[in-house]
């Protein structure tokens, strides 16, 4: 598992993007109309902002080679059902007192 993003749901995507631009961050990439990844100077981990309803709470996102294989290897871990994302899959994981996400994609952009 490689920590890749911090997921942050937002109510107003463009206002949130502008907030981080004002702090000197750069826009790393966009996916459709609902997701923007922001890059903090001199930091590899990106902040992924999303205003689309239906996602869970804020939390770290860890990259793995294959979400379904990861779930099979960690059957004792409580997860939701995997969802398709552009180029891959993601699953929400319920851990004691917090949530995190595990995802796989064919190629990480950014």
Short mmCIF file of C-alpha atoms in Angstrom, two decimals:
data_model
loop_
_atom_site.label_atom_id
_atom_site.label_comp_id
_atom_site.label_asym_id
_atom_site.label_seq_id
_atom_site.Cartn_x
_atom_site.Cartn_y
_atom_site.Cartn_z
CA UNK A 1 0.00 0.00 0.00
CA UNK A 2 1.38 3.38 -1.03
CA UNK A 3 -0.11 6.57 0.42
CA UNK A 4 -0.97 8.60 -2.67
CA UNK A 5 -3.84 11.00 -1.94
CA UNK A 6 -5.73 12.59 0.89
CA UNK A 7 -9.40 12.48 -0.16
CA UNK A 8 -11.46 15.51 0.82
CA UNK A 9 -15.13 15.89 -0.06
CA UNK A 10 -16.13 19.53 -0.58
CA UNK A 11 -19.39 21.39 -1.14
CA UNK A 12 -18.04 23.94 -3.66
CA UNK A 13 -15.26 22.47 -5.82
CA UNK A 14 -14.13 25.67 -7.54
CA UNK A 15 -14.03 27.62 -4.27
CA UNK A 16 -11.96 24.83 -2.70
CA UNK A 17 -9.58 24.77 -5.68
CA UNK A 18 -9.16 28.55 -5.47
CA UNK A 19 -8.43 28.29 -1.74
CA UNK A 20 -5.48 25.99 -2.37
CA UNK A 21 -4.28 28.00 -5.38
CA UNK A 22 -4.22 31.04 -3.08
CA UNK A 23 -1.95 29.05 -0.75
CA UNK A 24 0.53 28.51 -3.61
CA UNK A 25 -0.50 24.94 -4.46
CA UNK A 26 -0.85 23.80 -8.07
CA UNK A 27 -3.62 21.93 -9.79
CA UNK A 28 -2.20 18.48 -10.62
CA UNK A 29 -5.14 17.09 -12.65
CA UNK A 30 -8.90 17.02 -13.11
CA UNK A 31 -11.28 14.16 -13.73
CA UNK A 32 -14.60 15.25 -15.18
CA UNK A 33 -16.52 18.02 -13.46
CA UNK A 34 -16.31 16.73 -9.90
CA UNK A 35 -12.70 15.85 -9.03
CA UNK A 36 -9.56 17.98 -8.86
CA UNK A 37 -6.22 16.95 -7.39
CA UNK A 38 -4.06 19.65 -5.81
CA UNK A 39 -0.30 19.44 -5.37
CA UNK A 40 1.38 21.09 -2.43
CA UNK A 41 4.87 22.40 -3.25
CA UNK A 42 7.62 19.89 -2.42
CA UNK A 43 5.21 17.13 -1.35
CA UNK A 44 4.45 13.98 -3.34
CA UNK A 45 1.06 13.22 -1.78
CA UNK A 46 -1.82 15.08 -3.45
CA UNK A 47 -5.06 16.43 -2.00
CA UNK A 48 -7.98 15.08 -4.03
CA UNK A 49 -11.04 17.32 -3.81
CA UNK A 50 -14.45 15.99 -4.88
CA UNK A 51 -17.94 17.49 -4.80
CA UNK A 52 -19.87 14.51 -6.13
CA UNK A 53 -22.46 13.16 -3.65
CA UNK A 54 -22.20 9.54 -2.58
CA UNK A 55 -18.59 9.35 -1.50
CA UNK A 56 -17.69 8.66 2.08
CA UNK A 57 -15.83 10.84 4.55
CA UNK A 58 -12.39 12.35 4.17
CA UNK A 59 -9.47 9.96 4.48
CA UNK A 60 -6.16 8.83 3.05
CA UNK A 61 -6.10 6.86 -0.21
CA UNK A 62 -3.61 4.04 -0.66
CA UNK A 63 -2.55 2.68 -4.05
CA UNK A 64 -2.36 -1.10 -4.52
CA UNK A 65 -1.81 -3.19 -7.64
CA UNK A 66 -5.29 -4.75 -7.55
CA UNK A 67 -8.17 -3.76 -5.27
CA UNK A 68 -9.98 -7.09 -5.61
CA UNK A 69 -6.82 -9.07 -4.82
CA UNK A 70 -6.13 -6.79 -1.84
CA UNK A 71 -9.65 -7.41 -0.49
CA UNK A 72 -9.21 -11.18 -0.90
CA UNK A 73 -5.90 -11.05 0.99
CA UNK A 74 -7.47 -8.96 3.77
CA UNK A 75 -10.84 -10.68 4.19
CA UNK A 76 -10.85 -9.77 7.89
CA UNK A 77 -10.96 -6.04 7.03
CA UNK A 78 -14.38 -4.36 6.81
CA UNK A 79 -14.87 -2.77 3.39
CA UNK A 80 -17.69 -1.46 1.29
CA UNK A 81 -18.27 -2.74 -2.21
CA UNK A 82 -15.59 -1.70 -4.71
CA UNK A 83 -16.59 1.01 -7.18
CA UNK A 84 -15.29 1.65 -10.64
CA UNK A 85 -13.32 4.85 -11.15
CA UNK A 86 -11.77 6.08 -14.39
CA UNK A 87 -9.11 3.50 -15.22
CA UNK A 88 -9.50 1.45 -12.05
CA UNK A 89 -11.36 0.62 -8.83
CA UNK A 90 -11.63 1.95 -5.29
CA UNK A 91 -13.00 0.58 -2.04
CA UNK A 92 -13.82 2.35 1.22
CA UNK A 93 -12.35 0.69 4.31
CA UNK A 94 -13.81 1.08 7.79
CA UNK A 95 -11.08 1.04 10.40
CA UNK A 96 -11.38 1.71 14.15
CA UNK A 97 -12.38 5.36 14.43
CA UNK A 98 -11.66 6.35 10.83
CA UNK A 99 -12.07 5.60 7.14
CA UNK A 100 -9.51 5.12 4.40
CA UNK A 101 -9.58 4.09 0.77
CA UNK A 102 -7.69 1.51 -1.27
CA UNK A 103 -7.53 1.99 -5.02
CA UNK A 104 -5.91 0.61 -8.13
CA UNK A 105 -5.58 2.17 -11.57
CA UNK A 106 -3.81 1.19 -14.73
CA UNK A 107 -1.56 4.25 -14.43
CA UNK A 108 -1.38 6.96 -11.76
CA UNK A 109 -1.66 10.41 -13.27
CA UNK A 110 -0.11 13.50 -11.82
#
